[in-house]
CSV table of C-alpha atoms in Angstrom, one decimal:
chain,number,residue,atom,x,y,z
Y,1,MET,CA,-42.4,178.9,56.2
Y,2,LEU,CA,-44.0,179.0,59.6
Y,3,ALA,CA,-42.2,182.3,60.5
Y,4,LYS,CA,-44.2,184.3,57.9
Y,5,TYR,CA,-47.5,183.3,59.6
Y,6,LEU,CA,-46.3,185.0,62.9
Y,7,VAL,CA,-47.3,188.3,61.4
Y,8,VAL,CA,-50.9,187.4,62.1
Y,9,MET,CA,-50.0,187.2,65.9
Y,10,PRO,CA,-51.4,190.7,66.8
Y,11,GLU,CA,-54.9,189.8,65.6
Y,12,VAL,CA,-54.8,186.2,67.1
Y,13,ALA,CA,-53.5,187.5,70.4
Y,14,LEU,CA,-56.1,190.3,70.5
Y,15,LEU,CA,-58.9,187.9,69.7
Y,16,ILE,CA,-57.8,185.4,72.4
Y,17,ALA,CA,-57.2,188.2,75.0
Y,18,ALA,CA,-60.6,189.9,74.3
Y,19,SER,CA,-62.5,186.6,74.7
Y,20,VAL,CA,-60.7,185.7,77.9
Y,21,ILE,CA,-61.3,189.2,79.3
Y,22,LEU,CA,-65.0,188.9,78.4
Y,23,MET,CA,-65.2,185.6,80.4
Y,24,ILE,CA,-63.2,187.1,83.4
Y,25,SER,CA,-65.6,190.1,83.5
Y,26,ILE,CA,-68.5,187.8,83.9
Y,27,PHE,CA,-67.1,186.2,87.1
Y,28,ALA,CA,-65.1,189.1,88.5
Y,29,GLY,CA,-68.0,190.5,90.5
Y,30,ARG,CA,-67.8,194.1,91.7
Y,31,ARG,CA,-64.2,194.6,90.6
Y,32,SER,CA,-64.9,193.5,87.1
Y,33,GLU,CA,-64.6,197.0,85.7
Y,34,LEU,CA,-61.1,197.5,87.2
Y,35,PHE,CA,-59.9,194.1,86.0
Y,36,THR,CA,-61.3,194.7,82.5
Y,37,PHE,CA,-59.7,198.1,82.2
Y,38,THR,CA,-56.3,196.8,83.4
Y,39,LEU,CA,-56.3,193.7,81.3
Y,40,SER,CA,-57.5,195.7,78.2
Y,41,MET,CA,-54.6,198.2,78.6
Y,42,ALA,CA,-52.2,195.3,79.0
Y,43,THR,CA,-53.6,193.6,75.9
Y,44,LEU,CA,-53.2,196.7,73.8
Y,45,PHE,CA,-49.6,197.3,74.9
Y,46,GLY,CA,-48.9,193.6,74.2
Y,47,VAL,CA,-50.4,193.9,70.7
Y,48,VAL,CA,-48.3,197.1,70.1
Y,49,PHE,CA,-45.2,195.0,71.2
Y,50,LEU,CA,-46.1,192.2,68.7
Y,51,ILE,CA,-46.6,194.7,65.9
Y,52,LEU,CA,-43.2,196.3,66.6
Y,53,LEU,CA,-41.6,192.9,66.6
Y,54,GLY,CA,-42.6,192.4,63.0
Y,55,ILE,CA,-42.0,196.0,61.9
Y,56,LYS,CA,-38.9,195.0,59.9
Y,57,GLN,CA,-40.5,192.0,58.3
Y,58,PRO,CA,-40.7,192.2,54.5
Y,59,ASP,CA,-44.1,192.4,52.9
Y,60,VAL,CA,-46.1,189.1,53.3
Y,61,VAL,CA,-49.3,188.0,51.5
Y,62,LEU,CA,-51.1,185.1,53.1
Y,63,PHE,CA,-54.3,182.9,52.9
Y,64,ASN,CA,-54.8,183.1,49.2
Y,65,GLU,CA,-54.2,186.9,49.1
Y,66,MET,CA,-56.8,187.5,51.7
Y,67,TYR,CA,-54.3,189.0,54.1
Y,68,VAL,CA,-51.4,191.4,53.5
Y,69,TYR,CA,-48.7,192.5,55.9
Y,70,ASP,CA,-47.1,195.6,54.3
Y,71,ASP,CA,-45.8,198.9,55.6
Y,72,LEU,CA,-49.2,200.5,55.4
Y,73,ALA,CA,-50.8,197.7,57.5
Y,74,LYS,CA,-48.1,198.0,60.1
Y,75,PHE,CA,-48.4,201.8,60.4
Y,76,ILE,CA,-52.2,201.8,60.6
Y,77,LYS,CA,-52.2,199.0,63.2
Y,78,LEU,CA,-49.8,200.9,65.4
Y,79,LEU,CA,-51.9,204.1,65.1
Y,80,VAL,CA,-55.1,202.3,65.9
Y,81,CYS,CA,-53.7,200.6,69.0
Y,82,VAL,CA,-52.1,203.7,70.4
Y,83,THR,CA,-55.3,205.7,69.7
Y,84,VAL,CA,-57.5,203.1,71.5
Y,85,VAL,CA,-55.1,203.3,74.5
Y,86,VAL,CA,-55.5,207.1,74.6
Y,87,ILE,CA,-59.3,206.7,74.3
Y,88,PHE,CA,-59.5,204.3,77.3
Y,89,VAL,CA,-57.3,206.6,79.4
Y,90,TYR,CA,-59.5,209.6,78.6
Y,91,ALA,CA,-62.8,207.8,78.9
Y,92,ARG,CA,-62.3,206.0,82.3
Y,93,PRO,CA,-62.5,209.1,84.6
Y,94,TYR,CA,-65.5,210.3,82.7
Y,95,LEU,CA,-67.4,207.0,82.9
Y,96,MET,CA,-66.5,206.5,86.6
Y,97,SER,CA,-67.6,210.0,87.6
Y,98,ARG,CA,-71.0,209.4,86.1
Y,99,SER,CA,-71.3,205.8,87.5
Y,100,HIS,CA,-71.3,204.4,83.9
Y,101,SER,CA,-68.0,202.6,84.0
Y,102,ARG,CA,-68.8,199.0,83.0
Y,103,PRO,CA,-66.6,196.2,81.4
Y,104,GLU,CA,-68.7,196.4,78.2
Y,105,PHE,CA,-67.0,199.7,77.1
Y,106,TYR,CA,-63.5,198.2,77.1
Y,107,ILE,CA,-64.5,194.7,75.7
Y,108,LEU,CA,-66.5,196.3,72.8
Y,109,GLY,CA,-63.5,198.6,72.3
Y,110,LEU,CA,-61.1,195.6,72.0
Y,111,PHE,CA,-63.3,193.8,69.5
Y,112,ALA,CA,-63.7,197.0,67.5
Y,113,THR,CA,-59.9,197.3,67.5
Y,114,LEU,CA,-59.7,193.7,66.2
Y,115,GLY,CA,-62.0,194.7,63.3
Y,116,MET,CA,-59.8,197.7,62.5
Y,117,LEU,CA,-56.6,195.5,62.5
Y,118,VAL,CA,-58.3,193.0,60.2
Y,119,MET,CA,-59.3,195.9,57.8
Y,120,ALA,CA,-55.7,197.2,57.9
Y,121,SER,CA,-54.4,193.9,56.4
Y,122,ALA,CA,-57.4,193.1,54.2
Y,123,GLN,CA,-56.5,192.4,50.6
Y,124,ASN,CA,-59.8,190.7,49.6
Y,125,PHE,CA,-63.5,191.7,49.6
Y,126,ILE,CA,-64.3,189.1,52.3
Y,127,THR,CA,-61.7,190.2,54.8
Y,128,ILE,CA,-62.5,193.9,54.2
Y,129,TYR,CA,-66.2,193.2,54.9
Y,130,LEU,CA,-65.6,190.9,57.9
Y,131,GLY,CA,-63.4,193.6,59.5
Y,132,LEU,CA,-65.8,196.3,58.7
Y,133,GLU,CA,-68.8,194.5,60.1
Y,134,LEU,CA,-67.0,193.6,63.3
Y,135,LEU,CA,-66.1,197.2,63.8
Y,136,SER,CA,-69.5,198.5,62.9
Y,137,LEU,CA,-71.4,196.1,65.2
Y,138,CYS,CA,-69.2,197.1,68.1
Y,139,LEU,CA,-69.8,200.8,67.4
Y,140,TYR,CA,-73.6,200.4,67.2
Y,141,ALA,CA,-73.6,198.8,70.6
Y,142,LEU,CA,-71.2,201.4,72.1
Y,143,VAL,CA,-73.5,204.3,71.0
Y,144,ALA,CA,-76.3,202.7,73.0
Y,145,TYR,CA,-73.9,202.1,75.9
Y,146,MET,CA,-76.0,204.3,78.3
Y,147,ARG,CA,-79.1,202.2,78.1
Y,148,ASP,CA,-81.2,204.6,80.2
Y,149,SER,CA,-80.5,207.5,77.8
Y,150,ASN,CA,-83.2,208.3,75.2
Y,151,ASP,CA,-80.7,210.4,73.2
Y,152,ALA,CA,-78.2,207.5,73.1
Y,153,ALA,CA,-80.9,205.0,72.1
Y,154,GLU,CA,-82.2,207.3,69.3
Y,155,ALA,CA,-78.6,207.9,68.0
Y,156,ALA,CA,-77.9,204.1,68.1
Y,157,ILE,CA,-81.0,203.3,66.0
Y,158,LYS,CA,-80.2,206.0,63.4
Y,159,TYR,CA,-76.6,204.8,63.2
Y,160,PHE,CA,-77.6,201.1,62.9
Y,161,VAL,CA,-80.2,201.7,60.2
Y,162,LEU,CA,-78.0,204.1,58.1
Y,163,GLY,CA,-75.0,201.8,58.7
Y,164,ALA,CA,-76.9,198.8,57.5
Y,165,ILE,CA,-77.9,200.6,54.4
Y,166,ALA,CA,-74.3,201.7,53.7
Y,167,SER,CA,-73.0,198.2,54.3
Y,168,GLY,CA,-75.6,196.9,51.9
Y,169,MET,CA,-74.5,199.4,49.3
Y,170,LEU,CA,-70.9,198.3,49.7
Y,171,LEU,CA,-71.7,194.6,49.6
Y,172,TYR,CA,-73.9,195.2,46.5
Y,173,GLY,CA,-71.0,196.9,44.8
Y,174,MET,CA,-68.6,194.1,45.8
Y,175,SER,CA,-71.1,191.5,44.4
Y,176,ILE,CA,-71.3,193.3,41.1
Y,177,MET,CA,-67.5,193.6,40.9
Y,178,TYR,CA,-67.2,189.8,41.7
Y,179,GLY,CA,-69.8,189.1,39.0
Y,180,VAL,CA,-67.9,191.1,36.4
Y,181,THR,CA,-64.4,190.1,37.2
Y,182,GLY,CA,-64.8,186.7,38.8
Y,183,ALA,CA,-62.3,187.7,41.5
Y,184,LEU,CA,-62.4,188.8,45.2
Y,185,SER,CA,-58.7,189.6,45.6
Y,186,MET,CA,-57.6,193.2,45.0
Y,187,SER,CA,-54.6,192.2,42.8
Y,188,GLU,CA,-56.8,189.9,40.6
Y,189,ILE,CA,-59.4,192.6,40.2
Y,190,SER,CA,-56.7,195.1,39.3
Y,191,ALA,CA,-55.3,192.8,36.7
Y,192,TYR,CA,-58.7,192.1,35.2
Y,193,ILE,CA,-59.5,195.8,34.8
Y,194,ALA,CA,-56.1,196.5,33.3
Y,195,ASN,CA,-56.9,194.0,30.5
Y,196,VAL,CA,-60.4,195.4,29.7
Y,197,ASN,CA,-60.3,197.2,26.4
Y,198,ASP,CA,-63.8,198.8,26.5
Y,199,LEU,CA,-65.6,200.5,29.3
Y,200,ASN,CA,-67.7,198.0,31.1
Y,201,ILE,CA,-70.9,199.5,32.5
Y,202,GLY,CA,-70.9,196.8,35.2
Y,203,LEU,CA,-67.6,198.0,36.5
Y,204,ILE,CA,-68.9,201.6,36.8
Y,205,PHE,CA,-72.0,200.4,38.7
Y,206,ALA,CA,-69.8,198.4,41.1
Y,207,LEU,CA,-67.4,201.3,41.6
Y,208,THR,CA,-70.3,203.7,42.3
Y,209,PHE,CA,-71.8,201.5,45.1
Y,210,ILE,CA,-68.3,200.9,46.6
Y,211,VAL,CA,-67.6,204.6,46.7
Y,212,VAL,CA,-70.9,205.2,48.4
Y,213,GLY,CA,-70.0,202.6,51.0
Y,214,VAL,CA,-66.6,204.2,51.6
Y,215,ALA,CA,-68.1,207.7,51.7
Y,216,PHE,CA,-70.6,206.7,54.4
Y,217,LYS,CA,-67.9,205.2,56.6
Y,218,PHE,CA,-65.9,208.5,56.2
Y,219,GLY,CA,-69.1,210.6,56.9
Y,220,ALA,CA,-68.7,212.5,53.6
Y,221,VAL,CA,-71.6,214.6,52.3
Y,222,PRO,CA,-74.3,213.6,51.2
Y,223,PHE,CA,-73.8,210.4,53.3
Y,224,HIS,CA,-73.1,212.4,56.5
Y,225,MET,CA,-76.6,212.3,58.0
Y,226,TRP,CA,-75.5,210.0,60.9
Y,227,VAL,CA,-72.5,212.1,62.0
Y,228,PRO,CA,-74.1,215.1,63.9
Y,229,ASP,CA,-76.8,213.0,65.5
Y,230,VAL,CA,-74.5,210.2,66.6
Y,231,TYR,CA,-71.9,212.6,67.9
Y,232,GLN,CA,-74.5,214.5,69.9
Y,233,GLY,CA,-76.5,211.5,71.1
Y,234,ALA,CA,-73.7,209.1,72.1
Y,235,PRO,CA,-71.9,209.5,75.4
Y,236,THR,CA,-68.9,211.7,74.9
Y,237,ALA,CA,-66.5,208.8,75.6
Y,238,VAL,CA,-68.1,206.9,72.7
Y,239,THR,CA,-68.1,210.0,70.5
Y,240,LEU,CA,-64.4,210.2,71.1
Y,241,PHE,CA,-64.0,206.5,70.0
Y,242,ILE,CA,-66.1,207.1,66.8
Y,243,ALA,CA,-64.4,210.3,65.9
Y,244,THR,CA,-60.8,208.9,66.0
Y,245,ALA,CA,-59.6,205.3,65.5
Y,246,PRO,CA,-62.3,204.3,62.9
Y,247,LYS,CA,-61.0,207.1,60.6
Y,248,PHE,CA,-57.8,205.0,60.1
Y,249,ALA,CA,-59.9,202.0,59.2
Y,250,ALA,CA,-61.9,204.0,56.7
Y,251,PHE,CA,-58.7,205.4,55.2
Y,252,VAL,CA,-57.0,202.0,54.7
Y,253,MET,CA,-60.3,200.6,53.3
Y,254,ALA,CA,-60.4,203.3,50.7
Y,255,ILE,CA,-56.7,202.8,49.8
Y,256,ARG,CA,-57.1,199.0,49.5
Y,257,LEU,CA,-60.3,199.3,47.4
Y,258,LEU,CA,-59.6,202.3,45.2
Y,259,SER,CA,-55.8,202.4,44.9
Y,260,HIS,CA,-54.9,198.7,45.1
Y,261,GLY,CA,-58.0,197.2,43.5
Y,262,MET,CA,-59.2,199.9,41.1
Y,263,GLN,CA,-56.3,202.1,40.2
Y,264,GLU,CA,-57.1,201.6,36.5
Y,265,LEU,CA,-60.5,203.3,37.1
Y,266,VAL,CA,-58.9,206.3,38.7
Y,267,VAL,CA,-60.5,208.7,36.2
Y,268,ASP,CA,-63.9,207.5,37.2
Y,269,TRP,CA,-63.5,207.4,41.0
Y,270,GLN,CA,-61.6,210.7,40.9
Y,271,GLN,CA,-64.7,212.5,39.6
Y,272,MET,CA,-66.9,210.9,42.3
Y,273,LEU,CA,-64.5,211.8,45.1
Y,274,MET,CA,-64.2,215.3,43.8
Y,275,ILE,CA,-68.0,215.9,44.2
Y,276,LEU,CA,-67.9,214.3,47.7
Y,277,ALA,CA,-64.9,216.5,48.7
Y,278,VAL,CA,-66.4,219.7,47.5
Y,279,LEU,CA,-69.8,219.1,49.1
Y,280,SER,CA,-68.1,218.1,52.4
Y,281,LEU,CA,-65.9,221.2,52.5
Y,282,ILE,CA,-68.7,223.6,51.8
Y,283,PHE,CA,-71.5,221.9,53.7
Y,284,GLY,CA,-69.4,221.0,56.7
Y,285,ASN,CA,-67.9,224.5,57.2
Y,286,VAL,CA,-71.0,226.5,56.5
Y,287,ILE,CA,-73.4,224.4,58.7
Y,288,ALA,CA,-70.8,224.3,61.6
Y,289,ILE,CA,-71.1,228.1,61.9
Y,290,ALA,CA,-74.7,227.8,62.9
Y,291,GLN,CA,-74.1,225.3,65.7
Y,292,SER,CA,-74.4,226.2,69.3
Y,293,HIS,CA,-73.7,222.7,70.6
Y,294,ILE,CA,-70.0,221.8,70.9
Y,295,LYS,CA,-70.3,218.2,69.8
Y,296,ARG,CA,-72.5,219.1,66.8
Y,297,MET,CA,-70.0,221.8,65.8
Y,298,LEU,CA,-67.2,219.2,66.0
Y,299,ALA,CA,-69.3,216.8,64.0
Y,300,TYR,CA,-69.7,219.3,61.1
Y,301,SER,CA,-66.0,220.2,61.5
Y,302,THR,CA,-65.2,216.5,61.0
Y,303,ILE,CA,-67.2,216.5,57.8
Y,304,SER,CA,-65.1,219.4,56.5
Y,305,HIS,CA,-61.9,217.6,57.5
Y,306,ILE,CA,-63.0,214.5,55.6
Y,307,GLY,CA,-63.4,216.8,52.6
Y,308,PHE,CA,-59.7,217.6,52.9
Y,309,VAL,CA,-58.7,213.9,53.3
Y,310,LEU,CA,-60.7,213.1,50.1
Y,311,LEU,CA,-58.8,215.9,48.3
Y,312,GLY,CA,-55.6,214.0,49.0
Y,313,PHE,CA,-57.0,210.9,47.2
Y,314,LEU,CA,-57.9,212.9,44.1
Y,315,SER,CA,-54.4,212.9,42.6
Y,316,GLY,CA,-54.4,209.1,42.4
Y,317,GLU,CA,-50.6,209.1,43.1
Y,318,ASN,CA,-48.4,208.3,46.0
Y,319,PHE,CA,-47.7,211.8,47.4
Y,320,GLY,CA,-51.5,212.5,47.4
Y,321,TYR,CA,-52.2,209.3,49.4
Y,322,ALA,CA,-49.3,210.2,51.8
Y,323,SER,CA,-50.8,213.7,52.3
Y,324,ALA,CA,-54.2,212.2,53.0
Y,325,LEU,CA,-52.7,209.8,55.5
Y,326,PHE,CA,-50.7,212.6,57.2
Y,327,TYR,CA,-53.9,214.7,57.4
Y,328,THR,CA,-55.8,211.7,58.9
Y,329,VAL,CA,-53.2,211.2,61.6
Y,330,ILE,CA,-53.2,214.9,62.5
Y,331,TYR,CA,-57.0,215.0,62.4
Y,332,VAL,CA,-57.2,212.1,64.9
Y,333,LEU,CA,-54.6,213.8,67.1
Y,334,MET,CA,-56.7,217.0,67.2
Y,335,ALA,CA,-60.0,215.2,67.6
Y,336,ALA,CA,-58.7,213.1,70.5
Y,337,GLY,CA,-57.5,216.3,72.2
Y,338,ALA,CA,-60.7,218.2,71.7
Y,339,PHE,CA,-62.9,215.4,73.0
Y,340,GLY,CA,-60.3,214.7,75.8
Y,341,VAL,CA,-60.9,218.3,77.0
Y,342,LEU,CA,-64.7,217.7,76.9
Y,343,LEU,CA,-64.3,214.5,78.9
Y,344,LEU,CA,-62.3,216.1,81.6
Y,345,LEU,CA,-64.7,219.0,82.0
Y,346,LYS,CA,-68.0,218.8,83.8
Y,347,LYS,CA,-70.7,221.0,85.1
Y,348,ASN,CA,-71.6,221.3,88.8
Y,349,ASP,CA,-74.4,218.8,88.5
Y,350,ASP,CA,-71.9,216.3,86.9
Y,351,THR,CA,-73.4,216.5,83.5
Y,352,ASP,CA,-71.5,217.1,80.2
Y,353,VAL,CA,-70.4,220.4,78.9
Y,354,ASP,CA,-72.4,220.7,75.7
Y,355,ALA,CA,-73.2,224.3,74.8
Y,356,LEU,CA,-70.5,226.5,73.3
Y,357,SER,CA,-71.5,229.4,75.6
Y,358,GLU,CA,-70.5,227.2,78.6
Y,359,PHE,CA,-66.8,227.7,77.5
Y,360,LYS,CA,-67.0,231.4,78.6
Y,361,GLY,CA,-64.2,232.3,80.9
Y,362,LEU,CA,-62.5,228.8,80.7
Y,363,GLY,CA,-59.2,230.6,80.3
Y,364,GLN,CA,-59.6,232.0,83.9
Y,365,SER,CA,-61.1,228.9,85.6
Y,366,HIS,CA,-59.0,226.2,83.8
Y,367,PRO,CA,-56.0,227.8,82.1
Y,368,ARG,CA,-54.2,224.5,81.1
Y,369,LEU,CA,-57.3,223.0,79.5
Y,370,ALA,CA,-58.1,226.3,77.8
Y,371,ILE,CA,-54.5,226.4,76.3
Y,372,ILE,CA,-54.8,222.9,75.0
Y,373,MET,CA,-58.2,223.7,73.5
Y,374,LEU,CA,-56.8,226.9,72.0
Y,375,LEU,CA,-54.0,224.9,70.3
Y,376,ILE,CA,-56.5,222.4,68.9
Y,377,MET,CA,-58.8,225.1,67.5
Y,378,PHE,CA,-55.8,226.9,65.9
Y,379,SER,CA,-54.6,223.5,64.5
Y,380,MET,CA,-58.0,222.6,63.1
Y,381,ALA,CA,-58.2,226.0,61.5
Y,382,GLY,CA,-54.8,225.3,59.9
Y,383,MET,CA,-52.9,228.2,61.5
Y,384,PRO,CA,-49.1,228.3,61.6
Y,385,LEU,CA,-47.3,227.2,64.7
Y,386,THR,CA,-49.6,224.2,64.9
Y,387,VAL,CA,-49.3,221.0,62.9
Y,388,GLY,CA,-52.7,221.5,61.3
Y,389,PHE,CA,-51.0,224.1,59.1
Y,390,TYR,CA,-48.8,221.4,57.5
Y,391,ALA,CA,-51.7,218.9,57.2
Y,392,LYS,CA,-53.6,221.4,55.0
Y,393,LEU,CA,-50.4,222.6,53.2
Y,394,TYR,CA,-49.4,219.1,52.0
Y,395,VAL,CA,-52.9,218.3,50.7
Y,396,LEU,CA,-52.9,221.7,48.9
Y,397,GLN,CA,-49.5,220.9,47.4
Y,398,SER,CA,-50.7,217.6,46.0
Y,399,LEU,CA,-53.6,219.4,44.4
Y,400,VAL,CA,-51.4,222.0,42.8
Y,401,TYR,CA,-48.9,219.5,41.6
Y,402,ASN,CA,-51.7,217.6,39.8
Y,403,ASN,CA,-53.3,220.7,38.3
Y,404,PHE,CA,-56.4,220.9,40.6
Y,405,LEU,CA,-55.7,224.6,41.2
Y,406,TRP,CA,-59.4,225.6,41.5
Y,407,LEU,CA,-59.9,222.9,44.2
Y,408,ALA,CA,-56.9,224.2,46.1
Y,409,VAL,CA,-58.4,227.8,46.0
Y,410,LEU,CA,-61.8,226.4,47.1
Y,411,ALA,CA,-60.1,224.5,50.0
Y,412,VAL,CA,-58.3,227.7,51.2
Y,413,ILE,CA,-61.5,229.7,51.1
Y,414,MET,CA,-63.4,227.1,53.0
Y,415,SER,CA,-60.6,226.9,55.6
Y,416,ILE,CA,-61.0,230.7,56.1
Y,417,VAL,CA,-64.8,230.2,56.6
Y,418,GLY,CA,-64.0,227.3,59.0
Y,419,ALA,CA,-61.7,229.6,61.0
Y,420,PHE,CA,-64.8,231.6,62.2
Y,421,TYR,CA,-66.3,228.9,64.3
Y,422,TYR,CA,-62.9,227.7,65.7
Y,423,LEU,CA,-62.0,231.2,66.7
Y,424,ARG,CA,-65.5,231.6,68.3
Y,425,VAL,CA,-64.5,228.9,70.8
Y,426,ILE,CA,-61.3,230.9,71.6
Y,427,LYS,CA,-63.3,234.1,72.0
Y,428,HIS,CA,-65.6,232.4,74.6
Y,429,MET,CA,-62.6,231.1,76.5
Y,430,TYR,CA,-60.5,234.2,76.7
Y,431,PHE,CA,-62.6,237.3,75.9
Y,432,ASP,CA,-66.0,236.5,77.5
Y,433,GLU,CA,-66.7,236.8,81.2
Y,434,LEU,CA,-67.0,233.7,83.3
Y,435,ASP,CA,-70.7,232.6,83.5
Y,436,GLN,CA,-70.4,229.5,85.5
Y,437,SER,CA,-67.4,227.7,87.0
Y,438,LEU,CA,-66.9,224.3,85.4
Y,439,GLY,CA,-65.4,221.4,87.3
Y,440,ALA,CA,-62.6,219.2,86.0
Y,441,GLN,CA,-61.7,215.5,86.5
Y,442,ASN,CA,-58.9,215.0,88.9
Y,443,ALA,CA,-57.3,212.2,86.9
Y,444,LEU,CA,-53.5,212.4,86.8
Y,445,VAL,CA,-52.9,209.9,83.9
Y,446,ALA,CA,-55.6,211.4,81.7
Y,447,ASN,CA,-54.5,214.9,82.4
Y,448,THR,CA,-50.8,214.0,81.6
Y,449,VAL,CA,-51.8,212.3,78.3
Y,450,LEU,CA,-53.9,215.3,77.4
Y,451,SER,CA,-51.0,217.6,78.0
Y,452,VAL,CA,-48.8,215.4,75.8
Y,453,ASN,CA,-51.5,215.5,73.2
Y,454,GLY,CA,-51.5,219.3,73.2
Y,455,LEU,CA,-47.7,219.5,73.1
Y,456,LEU,CA,-47.6,217.2,70.0
Y,457,ILE,CA,-49.7,219.6,68.1
Y,458,VAL,CA,-46.9,222.2,68.5
Y,459,GLY,CA,-44.0,219.7,68.4
Y,460,LEU,CA,-45.1,218.2,65.1
Y,461,PHE,CA,-45.2,221.7,63.6
Y,462,ILE,CA,-41.5,222.1,64.5
Y,463,PHE,CA,-40.5,218.6,63.5
Y,464,PRO,CA,-43.1,217.4,60.9
Y,465,ASN,CA,-40.6,215.6,58.5
Y,466,TYR,CA,-40.3,212.4,60.4
Y,467,LEU,CA,-44.1,211.7,60.4
Y,468,LEU,CA,-44.4,213.0,56.8
Y,469,ASN,CA,-41.5,210.8,55.6
Y,470,TYR,CA,-43.0,207.8,57.2
Y,471,CYS,CA,-46.4,208.5,55.5
Y,472,VAL,CA,-44.5,208.9,52.1
Y,473,ASN,CA,-42.5,205.7,52.7
Y,474,VAL,CA,-45.5,203.4,53.3
Y,475,PHE,CA,-46.7,204.2,49.7
Y,476,GLN,CA,-43.3,203.5,48.0
């Protein structure tokens, strides 16, 4: 009886460790940053170990169906923890070189990780909302991490205001759903909807507000307004955080709400997601062409990738969800690499590389970083020999199998449009003359991890089946 409660240990251990690290950082004096970073990394490795200990546990539902421990939860938790480890490794040399390395970054990162772990196992409106708010509050604070930066403060205010509106929308939808069904648990809501004979307008209202909340967390058009401004205004280390791990949390939230709770309304949410996906693909790719700022370009690129993830949801069946999960994993891998390169580069005055034109001649000055960036750009464009090709292919397959042929054609056309701005980065690196010599962080661990990141983009093209099979199995 007691053994099944041990599956909650990763969250409990992370909560205790983050609280203890917070207290230690207050009294550690000048070395608090080093202590906080070291203890945070040890904590994350410990949480990964605890998750792996329970990897063969059968599915468990606890606390009146508020918490579920299934294959999807285990996989998402592992991905989140590993991604946060990589974020900390990439971010530390960047923060130290700019004298902005403080304990708050790692402590807020740990509490945000806790929010994502809670969301991964949430099977009830209350636990979903608690996890989401814990994550969101930490991200708002992280965006304003550089307190003397006007850009960061402006981005944080925009993010906070729009995030509060989106949270309100989601909460409103959940409240209506509770009012209609009298239930907070996904299984009870699903059972109620399955027994409804006539279309209930209250259910459609609730579903609409919930989809709006999910779309905002993904950054899908037309709820994308925060994405370019936050990506540009936040410190690059924070942008890396926002662009990667929370995408897993948004994915699992969408699966729990739409697939586990409202699968019977699939025809209704399918139409909503279709509009969001089409708008995201077109708007993200077209606007990205006009960008001259690398972080804004990557922000609009993210919006277009979210369009692809939403296309995977459209089928409403397991292979479609698996293709969306595979795409999310590959997107996070690519985004981590792209922002990793930005974090390791710097101008002569120790400021960030932000203009696309500043990549001119990078192939001559920093050939290793240029090759990694080249692989990432090829992968984001979906070109063969990189794993981005398979990510797009599997989503397209799920569309064709489910008779969304016109959507598959549109996605291919938009991928060709998107290739323009990815190839433009490569042109700057390899075909333009060197304008200014950029510096690079001399950080052994971060550079090693970045190289592995780049190799994975090619390695997963050669051996994609293991990851794809795992993505398929979590939905069996």
